[in-house]
Short mmCIF file of C-alpha atoms in Angstrom, two decimals:
data_model
loop_
_atom_site.label_atom_id
_atom_site.label_comp_id
_atom_site.label_asym_id
_atom_site.label_seq_id
_atom_site.Cartn_x
_atom_site.Cartn_y
_atom_site.Cartn_z
CA MET A 22 20.82 88.77 -10.94
CA VAL A 23 24.04 86.79 -10.23
CA ILE A 24 22.49 84.61 -7.67
CA ARG A 25 19.53 83.67 -10.02
CA GLU A 26 22.19 82.82 -12.69
CA ASN A 27 23.97 80.71 -10.26
CA PHE A 28 20.84 78.89 -9.35
CA GLU A 29 19.88 78.34 -13.19
CA ASN A 30 23.15 76.86 -13.82
CA SER A 31 23.00 74.63 -10.93
CA LEU A 32 19.57 73.45 -12.10
CA GLN A 33 20.95 72.85 -15.53
CA GLU A 34 23.62 70.80 -13.79
CA LEU A 35 21.04 68.84 -12.02
CA LYS A 36 19.14 68.31 -15.33
CA LYS A 37 22.20 67.18 -17.08
CA LYS A 38 22.64 64.47 -14.30
CA ILE A 39 19.13 63.20 -14.81
CA SER A 40 19.63 63.19 -18.63
CA ASP A 41 22.82 61.15 -18.24
CA MET A 42 21.10 58.77 -15.88
CA GLY A 43 18.34 58.46 -18.48
CA GLU A 44 20.68 57.63 -21.31
CA LEU A 45 22.46 54.99 -19.23
CA SER A 46 19.04 53.23 -18.52
CA ILE A 47 18.14 53.31 -22.22
CA GLN A 48 21.59 51.70 -22.92
CA ALA A 49 20.95 49.22 -20.17
CA LEU A 50 17.65 48.16 -21.66
CA GLU A 51 19.06 47.86 -25.23
CA ASN A 52 22.08 45.92 -24.08
CA ALA A 53 19.73 43.74 -22.00
CA PHE A 54 17.83 42.91 -25.24
CA ILE A 55 20.88 42.29 -27.21
CA ALA A 56 21.96 39.83 -24.51
CA LEU A 57 18.57 38.19 -24.69
CA LYS A 58 18.30 37.97 -28.36
CA THR A 59 21.88 36.72 -28.88
CA GLN A 60 21.83 34.52 -25.66
CA ASP A 61 25.03 36.21 -24.72
CA VAL A 62 25.76 35.73 -21.04
CA GLU A 63 28.71 38.05 -21.03
CA ILE A 64 26.77 41.13 -22.26
CA ALA A 65 24.02 40.27 -19.60
CA LEU A 66 26.68 40.22 -16.86
CA SER A 67 27.93 43.54 -18.09
CA VAL A 68 24.44 45.10 -17.89
CA ILE A 69 24.34 44.02 -14.34
CA GLU A 70 27.79 45.34 -13.46
CA GLU A 71 27.14 48.71 -15.09
CA ASP A 72 24.10 49.17 -13.08
CA THR A 73 26.34 50.59 -10.30
CA GLU A 74 26.94 53.72 -12.51
CA VAL A 75 23.05 54.33 -12.43
CA ASP A 76 23.09 53.93 -8.71
CA ASP A 77 25.99 56.10 -8.16
CA LEU A 78 24.37 58.95 -10.27
CA ASP A 79 21.16 58.48 -8.32
CA ASP A 80 23.08 59.12 -5.06
CA GLU A 81 25.05 61.97 -6.54
CA ILE A 82 21.66 63.56 -7.60
CA ASN A 83 20.34 63.20 -4.20
CA GLN A 84 23.18 64.86 -2.56
CA PHE A 85 23.32 67.70 -5.17
CA ALA A 86 19.51 68.31 -4.53
CA VAL A 87 20.02 68.63 -0.86
CA TRP A 88 23.11 70.91 -1.29
CA LEU A 89 21.21 73.04 -3.74
CA ILE A 90 18.21 73.46 -1.58
CA SER A 91 20.50 74.31 1.57
CA LYS A 92 22.42 76.88 -0.53
CA GLU A 93 19.66 78.52 -2.55
CA GLN A 94 16.55 77.97 -0.28
CA PRO A 95 14.35 77.87 -3.33
CA VAL A 96 10.63 78.06 -3.19
CA ALA A 97 7.63 77.54 -5.42
CA ARG A 98 8.44 76.20 -8.77
CA ASP A 99 12.15 76.12 -8.29
CA LEU A 100 11.67 73.96 -5.31
CA ARG A 101 9.08 71.70 -7.14
CA GLU A 102 11.79 71.39 -9.82
CA ILE A 103 14.36 70.08 -7.58
CA ILE A 104 11.85 67.72 -5.80
CA GLY A 105 10.54 66.53 -9.10
CA ALA A 106 14.23 65.63 -10.00
CA LEU A 107 14.53 63.55 -7.04
CA LYS A 108 11.44 61.58 -7.70
CA ILE A 109 12.54 61.29 -11.45
CA SER A 110 15.97 59.92 -10.61
CA SER A 111 14.55 57.30 -8.39
CA GLU A 112 12.09 56.30 -11.13
CA ILE A 113 14.99 55.96 -13.70
CA GLU A 114 17.10 54.04 -11.27
CA ARG A 115 14.22 51.49 -11.08
CA VAL A 116 13.95 51.37 -14.79
CA ALA A 117 17.49 50.35 -15.00
CA ASP A 118 16.89 47.74 -12.29
CA PHE A 119 14.36 46.17 -14.70
CA ALA A 120 17.11 45.81 -17.33
CA VAL A 121 19.20 44.14 -14.73
CA ASN A 122 16.21 41.66 -14.02
CA ILE A 123 15.92 40.99 -17.72
CA SER A 124 19.53 40.13 -17.76
CA LYS A 125 19.39 37.73 -14.80
CA ALA A 126 16.50 36.03 -16.67
CA THR A 127 18.69 35.85 -19.71
CA ILE A 128 21.46 34.25 -17.69
CA LYS A 129 19.03 31.69 -16.36
CA ILE A 130 17.54 31.02 -19.90
CA GLY A 131 21.19 30.29 -21.04
CA LYS A 132 21.57 28.36 -24.24
CA SER A 133 18.27 26.64 -24.42
CA LYS A 134 16.63 27.03 -27.83
CA SER A 135 15.20 30.50 -27.82
CA LEU A 136 11.31 30.93 -27.68
CA LEU A 137 11.66 34.87 -27.81
CA GLU A 138 9.79 34.96 -31.20
CA LEU A 139 6.51 33.71 -29.57
CA THR A 140 6.38 37.12 -27.85
CA HIS A 141 6.06 40.83 -28.28
CA LEU A 142 8.85 41.41 -25.82
CA GLU A 143 11.22 43.21 -28.27
CA LYS A 144 8.30 45.51 -29.39
CA MET A 145 7.57 46.28 -25.78
CA LYS A 146 11.18 47.24 -25.23
CA ASP A 147 11.20 49.54 -28.26
CA VAL A 148 8.01 51.32 -27.04
CA SER A 149 9.51 51.55 -23.56
CA VAL A 150 12.69 53.20 -24.80
CA GLN A 151 10.63 55.60 -26.92
CA MET A 152 8.55 56.46 -23.87
CA LEU A 153 11.81 57.13 -21.81
CA GLN A 154 13.19 59.14 -24.39
CA LYS A 155 9.98 61.29 -24.59
CA ALA A 156 9.67 61.45 -20.74
CA LEU A 157 13.25 62.73 -20.47
CA GLN A 158 12.74 65.28 -23.31
CA SER A 159 9.40 66.59 -21.60
CA PHE A 160 11.33 66.90 -18.33
CA LEU A 161 14.28 68.70 -19.98
CA GLU A 162 12.04 71.03 -21.96
CA ALA A 163 9.28 71.23 -19.47
CA ASN A 164 6.81 70.10 -22.13
CA ILE A 165 3.54 68.86 -20.67
CA VAL A 166 2.08 67.71 -24.02
CA MET A 167 4.88 65.29 -24.49
CA ALA A 168 4.39 64.09 -20.94
CA LYS A 169 0.85 63.20 -21.91
CA GLU A 170 2.05 61.36 -25.02
CA VAL A 171 4.10 59.01 -22.78
CA SER A 172 0.92 57.64 -21.12
CA ASP A 173 -0.58 57.16 -24.34
CA LEU A 174 2.32 54.84 -25.47
CA GLU A 175 1.96 52.93 -22.18
CA ASP A 176 -1.36 51.60 -23.44
CA GLN A 177 0.60 49.79 -26.21
CA VAL A 178 2.97 48.18 -23.90
CA ASP A 179 -0.08 47.05 -21.69
CA GLU A 180 -1.77 45.50 -24.77
CA TYR A 181 1.48 43.53 -25.89
CA ASN A 182 1.78 42.48 -22.23
CA SER A 183 -1.49 40.86 -22.05
CA GLU A 184 -1.15 39.22 -25.47
CA THR A 185 2.30 37.92 -24.51
CA TYR A 186 1.05 36.46 -21.20
CA LYS A 187 -1.62 34.54 -22.93
CA THR A 188 0.51 33.19 -25.74
CA LEU A 189 3.33 32.10 -23.19
CA THR A 190 0.91 30.47 -20.87
CA ASN A 191 -0.95 28.61 -23.69
CA TYR A 192 2.44 27.52 -24.99
CA LEU A 193 3.39 26.34 -21.58
CA ARG A 194 0.16 24.18 -21.33
CA GLU A 195 1.39 22.31 -24.48
CA HIS A 196 5.09 22.31 -23.73
CA PRO A 197 5.84 21.84 -20.10
CA GLU A 198 9.23 20.56 -20.89
CA ASP A 199 10.04 24.35 -21.94
CA MET A 200 8.82 25.60 -18.45
CA ASP A 201 12.09 27.06 -17.25
CA GLN A 202 12.49 29.34 -20.19
CA LEU A 203 8.77 30.14 -20.40
CA LEU A 204 8.60 31.30 -16.81
CA GLN A 205 11.75 33.55 -17.44
CA LEU A 206 9.94 35.13 -20.51
CA ILE A 207 6.75 35.63 -18.42
CA PHE A 208 8.95 37.42 -15.87
CA ILE A 209 10.48 39.66 -18.54
CA ASN A 210 7.12 40.37 -19.93
CA ARG A 211 6.32 41.62 -16.41
CA HIS A 212 9.38 43.53 -15.94
CA LEU A 213 8.75 45.50 -19.18
CA GLU A 214 5.14 46.27 -18.23
CA ARG A 215 6.57 47.60 -14.82
CA ALA A 216 9.21 49.53 -16.49
CA ALA A 217 6.67 51.32 -18.67
CA ASP A 218 4.75 52.12 -15.59
CA HIS A 219 7.69 53.86 -13.96
CA ILE A 220 8.45 55.76 -17.00
CA THR A 221 4.73 56.98 -16.89
CA ASN A 222 5.56 57.99 -13.35
CA ILE A 223 8.52 60.26 -14.71
CA ALA A 224 5.93 61.83 -17.07
CA GLU A 225 3.48 62.56 -14.05
CA SER A 226 6.40 64.06 -11.97
CA THR A 227 7.33 66.21 -15.00
CA ALA A 228 3.79 67.35 -15.20
CA TYR A 229 3.77 68.01 -11.43
CA LEU A 230 6.89 70.22 -11.47
CA ILE A 231 5.52 72.15 -14.49
CA LYS A 232 2.01 72.72 -13.18
CA GLY A 233 2.33 72.09 -9.47
CA LYS A 234 -0.57 69.68 -9.74
CA ILE A 235 -0.52 65.90 -9.13
CA TYR A 236 -1.27 63.77 -12.08
CA ASP A 237 -2.16 60.10 -12.37
CA PHE A 238 -1.73 59.22 -16.04
CA ASN A 239 -2.08 55.44 -14.99
CA SER A 240 -5.67 55.66 -13.83
CA MET B 2 13.23 79.41 20.05
CA VAL B 3 9.59 79.50 18.86
CA ILE B 4 10.78 78.99 15.19
CA ARG B 5 12.66 75.82 16.18
CA GLU B 6 9.63 74.73 18.12
CA ASN B 7 7.33 75.28 15.20
CA PHE B 8 9.77 73.43 12.84
CA GLU B 9 9.87 70.38 15.53
CA ASN B 10 6.05 70.40 15.44
CA SER B 11 6.01 70.17 11.67
CA LEU B 12 8.61 67.52 11.62
CA GLN B 13 6.48 65.42 14.07
CA GLU B 14 3.44 65.89 11.93
CA LEU B 15 5.39 64.80 8.75
CA LYS B 16 6.66 61.62 10.92
CA LYS B 17 3.00 61.00 11.97
CA LYS B 18 1.90 60.98 8.39
CA ILE B 19 4.63 58.41 7.44
CA SER B 20 3.70 56.41 10.39
CA ASP B 21 0.03 56.37 9.25
CA MET B 22 0.98 55.40 5.86
CA GLY B 23 3.24 52.60 7.28
CA GLU B 24 0.29 51.29 9.24
CA LEU B 25 -2.17 51.30 6.34
CA SER B 26 0.32 49.36 4.35
CA ILE B 27 0.86 46.73 7.04
CA GLN B 28 -2.98 46.43 7.10
CA ALA B 29 -3.07 46.05 3.35
CA LEU B 30 -0.51 43.15 3.49
CA GLU B 31 -2.29 41.48 6.33
CA ASN B 32 -5.75 41.82 4.60
CA ALA B 33 -4.24 40.73 1.24
CA PHE B 34 -3.21 37.49 3.01
CA ILE B 35 -6.58 36.95 4.68
CA ALA B 36 -8.01 37.10 1.08
CA LEU B 37 -5.50 34.73 -0.18
CA LYS B 38 -6.02 32.15 2.69
CA THR B 39 -9.80 32.48 2.56
CA GLN B 40 -9.99 32.84 -1.19
CA ASP B 41 -12.34 35.70 -0.44
CA VAL B 42 -12.51 37.95 -3.52
CA GLU B 43 -14.48 40.70 -1.65
CA ILE B 44 -11.58 41.32 0.81
CA ALA B 45 -9.07 41.22 -2.03
CA LEU B 46 -11.27 43.87 -3.88
CA SER B 47 -11.28 46.04 -0.70
CA VAL B 48 -7.45 46.05 -0.49
CA ILE B 49 -7.41 47.24 -4.02
CA GLU B 50 -9.90 50.04 -3.39
CA GLU B 51 -8.41 51.12 -0.08
CA ASP B 52 -4.97 51.59 -1.73
CA THR B 53 -6.10 55.12 -2.75
CA GLU B 54 -5.76 56.10 0.96
CA VAL B 55 -2.12 55.22 0.72
CA ASP B 56 -1.69 57.14 -2.46
CA ASP B 57 -3.41 60.17 -1.12
CA LEU B 58 -1.19 60.34 1.99
CA ASP B 59 1.87 60.02 -0.19
CA ASP B 60 0.75 63.01 -2.05
CA GLU B 61 -0.01 64.79 1.10
CA ILE B 62 3.43 64.03 2.41
CA ASN B 63 5.14 65.42 -0.73
CA GLN B 64 3.18 68.54 -0.54
CA PHE B 65 3.68 69.16 3.14
CA ALA B 66 7.47 68.47 2.53
CA VAL B 67 7.56 71.08 -0.21
CA TRP B 68 5.68 73.59 2.07
CA LEU B 69 7.86 72.85 5.05
CA ILE B 70 11.17 73.35 3.10
CA SER B 71 9.82 76.72 1.65
CA LYS B 72 8.61 77.92 4.99
CA GLU B 73 11.53 76.90 7.09
CA GLN B 74 14.30 76.62 4.74
CA PRO B 75 15.99 74.00 6.70
CA VAL B 76 19.77 72.80 6.18
CA ALA B 77 21.86 69.82 7.20
CA ARG B 78 20.14 67.10 9.21
CA ASP B 79 16.86 68.85 9.19
CA LEU B 80 16.79 69.04 5.42
CA ARG B 81 18.10 65.39 5.20
CA GLU B 82 15.24 64.47 7.51
CA ILE B 83 12.52 66.00 5.09
CA ILE B 84 14.20 64.42 1.99
CA GLY B 85 14.39 61.22 3.74
CA ALA B 86 10.90 61.41 4.66
CA LEU B 87 10.05 61.74 0.94
CA LYS B 88 12.04 58.81 -0.10
CA ILE B 89 10.49 56.68 2.68
CA SER B 90 6.95 57.51 1.73
CA SER B 91 7.48 56.65 -1.84
CA GLU B 92 8.91 53.21 -0.65
CA ILE B 93 5.90 52.63 1.57
CA GLU B 94 3.56 53.50 -1.25
CA ARG B 95 5.29 50.76 -3.23
CA VAL B 96 4.99 48.19 -0.41
CA ALA B 97 1.17 48.86 -0.50
CA ASP B 98 1.31 48.42 -4.21
CA PHE B 99 2.53 44.87 -3.72
CA ALA B 100 -0.35 44.14 -1.42
CA VAL B 101 -2.54 45.16 -4.37
CA ASN B 102 -0.76 42.86 -6.63
CA ILE B 103 -1.20 39.98 -4.23
CA SER B 104 -4.85 40.76 -4.17
CA LYS B 105 -5.00 40.83 -7.98
CA ALA B 106 -3.36 37.49 -7.96
CA THR B 107 -5.99 36.19 -5.36
CA ILE B 108 -8.65 37.29 -7.58
CA LYS B 109 -7.30 35.29 -10.53
CA ILE B 110 -6.78 32.22 -8.30
CA GLY B 111 -10.53 32.43 -7.44
CA LYS B 112 -12.03 29.39 -6.10
CA SER B 113 -9.67 26.74 -7.56
CA LYS B 114 -8.39 24.32 -4.57
CA SER B 115 -5.72 26.30 -2.78
CA LEU B 116 -2.09 25.11 -3.11
CA LEU B 117 -0.89 27.71 -0.58
CA GLU B 118 0.25 25.18 1.88
CA LEU B 119 3.04 24.22 -0.61
CA THR B 120 4.68 27.68 -0.08
CA HIS B 121 6.37 29.73 2.47
CA LEU B 122 4.31 32.81 1.37
CA GLU B 123 2.61 33.38 4.72
CA LYS B 124 5.95 33.18 6.59
CA MET B 125 7.47 35.70 4.06
CA LYS B 126 4.49 38.09 4.77
CA ASP B 127 4.92 37.72 8.54
CA VAL B 128 8.67 38.60 8.23
CA SER B 129 7.91 41.43 5.84
CA VAL B 130 5.44 42.84 8.27
CA GLN B 131 8.04 42.60 11.11
CA MET B 132 10.56 44.27 8.87
CA LEU B 133 8.21 47.16 8.09
CA GLN B 134 7.31 47.65 11.75
CA LYS B 135 10.94 47.76 12.69
CA ALA B 136 11.87 50.12 9.85
CA LEU B 137 9.11 52.45 10.79
CA GLN B 138 10.15 52.35 14.43
CA SER B 139 13.95 52.92 13.41
CA PHE B 140 12.61 56.02 11.42
CA LEU B 141 10.54 57.46 14.15
CA GLU B 142 13.13 56.96 16.95
CA ALA B 143 16.26 57.63 14.62
CA ASN B 144 17.51 54.22 15.64
CA ILE B 145 20.29 53.01 13.39
CA VAL B 146 20.75 49.58 15.03
CA MET B 147 17.22 48.79 14.41
CA ALA B 148 17.61 49.80 10.70
CA LYS B 149 20.39 47.33 10.35
CA GLU B 150 18.19 44.55 11.92
CA VAL B 151 15.70 45.09 9.04
CA SER B 152 18.23 43.99 6.43
CA ASP B 153 19.17 40.95 8.57
CA LEU B 154 15.48 39.82 8.45
CA GLU B 155 15.46 40.40 4.63
CA ASP B 156 17.92 37.28 4.42
CA GLN B 157 15.07 35.16 5.71
CA VAL B 158 12.71 36.36 3.21
CA ASP B 159 15.19 35.74 0.44
CA GLU B 160 15.62 32.04 1.83
CA TYR B 161 11.91 31.41 1.73
CA ASN B 162 11.75 32.84 -1.66
CA SER B 163 14.12 30.54 -3.30
CA GLU B 164 12.58 27.55 -1.55
CA THR B 165 9.15 28.47 -2.47
CA TYR B 166 10.27 29.14 -6.13
CA LYS B 167 11.82 25.49 -6.45
CA THR B 168 8.82 23.91 -4.78
CA LEU B 169 6.36 25.68 -7.09
CA THR B 170 8.31 25.07 -10.30
CA ASN B 171 8.89 21.27 -9.37
CA TYR B 172 5.09 20.87 -8.54
CA LEU B 173 4.34 22.71 -11.96
CA ARG B 174 6.45 20.08 -13.75
CA GLU B 175 4.28 17.34 -12.19
CA HIS B 176 0.89 19.03 -12.30
CA PRO B 177 0.59 21.15 -15.45
CA GLU B 178 -3.25 21.24 -14.93
CA ASP B 179 -2.50 23.52 -11.83
CA MET B 180 -0.54 26.13 -13.95
CA ASP B 181 -2.86 28.99 -13.53
CA GLN B 182 -2.76 29.07 -9.82
CA LEU B 183 0.97 28.06 -9.64
CA LEU B 184 1.95 30.98 -11.84
CA GLN B 185 0.03 33.36 -9.45
CA LEU B 186 1.67 31.85 -6.41
CA ILE B 187 5.07 32.34 -8.23
CA PHE B 188 4.08 36.02 -8.73
CA ILE B 189 3.06 36.62 -5.22
CA ASN B 190 6.50 34.89 -4.22
CA ARG B 191 8.24 37.48 -6.11
CA HIS B 192 6.02 40.40 -4.97
CA LEU B 193 6.87 39.59 -1.38
CA GLU B 194 10.70 39.33 -2.21
CA ARG B 195 10.34 42.75 -3.88
CA ALA B 196 8.29 44.23 -0.97
CA ALA B 197 10.98 43.06 1.53
CA ASP B 198 13.51 44.76 -0.81
CA HIS B 199 11.71 48.05 -0.66
CA ILE B 200 11.38 47.75 3.06
CA THR B 201 15.23 47.46 3.24
CA ASN B 202 15.37 50.65 1.29
CA ILE B 203 13.34 52.43 3.95
CA ALA B 204 15.92 51.21 6.60
CA GLU B 205 18.62 52.64 4.30
CA SER B 206 16.98 55.91 3.93
CA THR B 207 16.62 56.04 7.71
CA ALA B 208 20.36 55.27 8.09
CA TYR B 209 21.06 58.13 5.70
CA LEU B 210 19.13 60.75 7.32
CA ILE B 211 20.54 59.82 10.70
CA LYS B 212 24.08 59.67 9.56
CA GLY B 213 24.15 61.57 6.39
CA LYS B 214 25.95 58.73 4.68
CA ILE B 215 24.31 56.58 2.00
CA TYR B 216 24.03 52.89 2.97
CA ASP B 217 23.36 49.83 0.65
CA PHE B 218 22.14 47.04 2.92
CA ASN B 219 21.03 44.98 -0.05
CA SER B 220 24.59 44.41 -1.25
#
C-alpha cells in the first residue's frame, strides 16, 4: 500500500496548491475592492503585480499534474481528480484576472468623485467571495451538495448585475459628464458577473470529478 | 508497434475533434458578424443555439482525453500533447462564447440605425479569425513559428481595440441619445479583444506541448 499512500500524498499536495491559489484569488478580489472603495491606485497596482503569483501557481499545478499522471498512471476517479484539478486551476486563474481587470478600471477612475454607492458591486464581490470559498471547500472535501449551493448563490449575483446595469445606464443618460467613470463601473459590473460564472464552473468541475458526470449548473 | 500505431490513431482522432471545434468557432464568429452587420436577429439567435455543439465537442474531448490517458498511460511529449489538447479545447470553447456574447449584443441593438461603420470591429473579427486559423494549424502541424505569428497578429487587434474605444466614447459624449447601441458596440469591442487573447493562449499551449516549456506571448 506504499504506492497508494504516495499517490494520496501527491494528490493532497495538488489540492493544497489549488487551495493556495484560491486563497490568493480571494485576496486579490478583496484588495481590488479596497482599492476601488478608497480610490487607492497603489493598492490597485499591487493587485496587478501580485497576479504573477497566481499565474506561477497555475503553471506549477499543470506541471505537477503531468508529472503525477506520468508517475502513477492513475485511472478512473484518480485520473478524473487530476484532470478536474487542472480545469479548476485555470478557472481560478481567470477569477484572479477579473480582480486585475477591476484594478485597471480603478486606476482609470482615479480620483474622480466616486459613484460606487449607486451600485451593488460590493455586494456582488461579497457573494462571489462566498461562492469561491464554498467551491474550494466542496472541491477539497468532495462535497457535491456544497457544489450545488454555489450555483444557487450565482443567481443573486446575476440579479445584482442586471439592477446595477440598469441604474448605471439610467444615471449615464442624466449625467453624460460622468461617462468615463460610469463606463468603468459598467465594466466592473460585468467582470463580477463573469467571475461568478467561472466560480460556478469550478463547482461543476468538482461535481464532475466526484460523480464522473458532466454538470451544467449555469443552464 | 501496434500499440504505438493505435495511440497515434487516437491522437489523430483527438486532433480532429479539436480542429472541428475550431471550425465551428470560426463559423460562429463569422455568423455573429453577419448578424451584426445585417441586424438580423434570427441569425444571432442561431449562433446562440448552435453554441451547444461546441460545448458538446468540448465535453467529448475531455472524456476522450481521460479515456486515452487511462488506456495508453502516455508519458513525456505524448502526455503533454493530450493535456495541451484539453487546454486548447477549453480556450476554443471560450472563443465561441464570445461569438454568443456578440450575438446577444446584436439582439439588444435590434433595428436602431447601425453605428458599426464608426468602428474597427469587423477588421478585428477578420484578424481574430486569421489568428484562430493559424493557431489551429500550428497545433495540428506542431509548428512553433506559426504559433509565434499568432501573438504578432494580436497586437493589431489591440490597436484596433483602443482606437475603437476612443471613437465610441467620444461619439457617446456628443450623442448620448445613442447610448444603448454605443454601449453594446463597446462591449463587442471588448469581446473581440478578449477572444484574441484566448486565441493567443491556444498558441501558447501549442508552444508548450511542442517544447515542454511554458510561454507567455501576451506579456
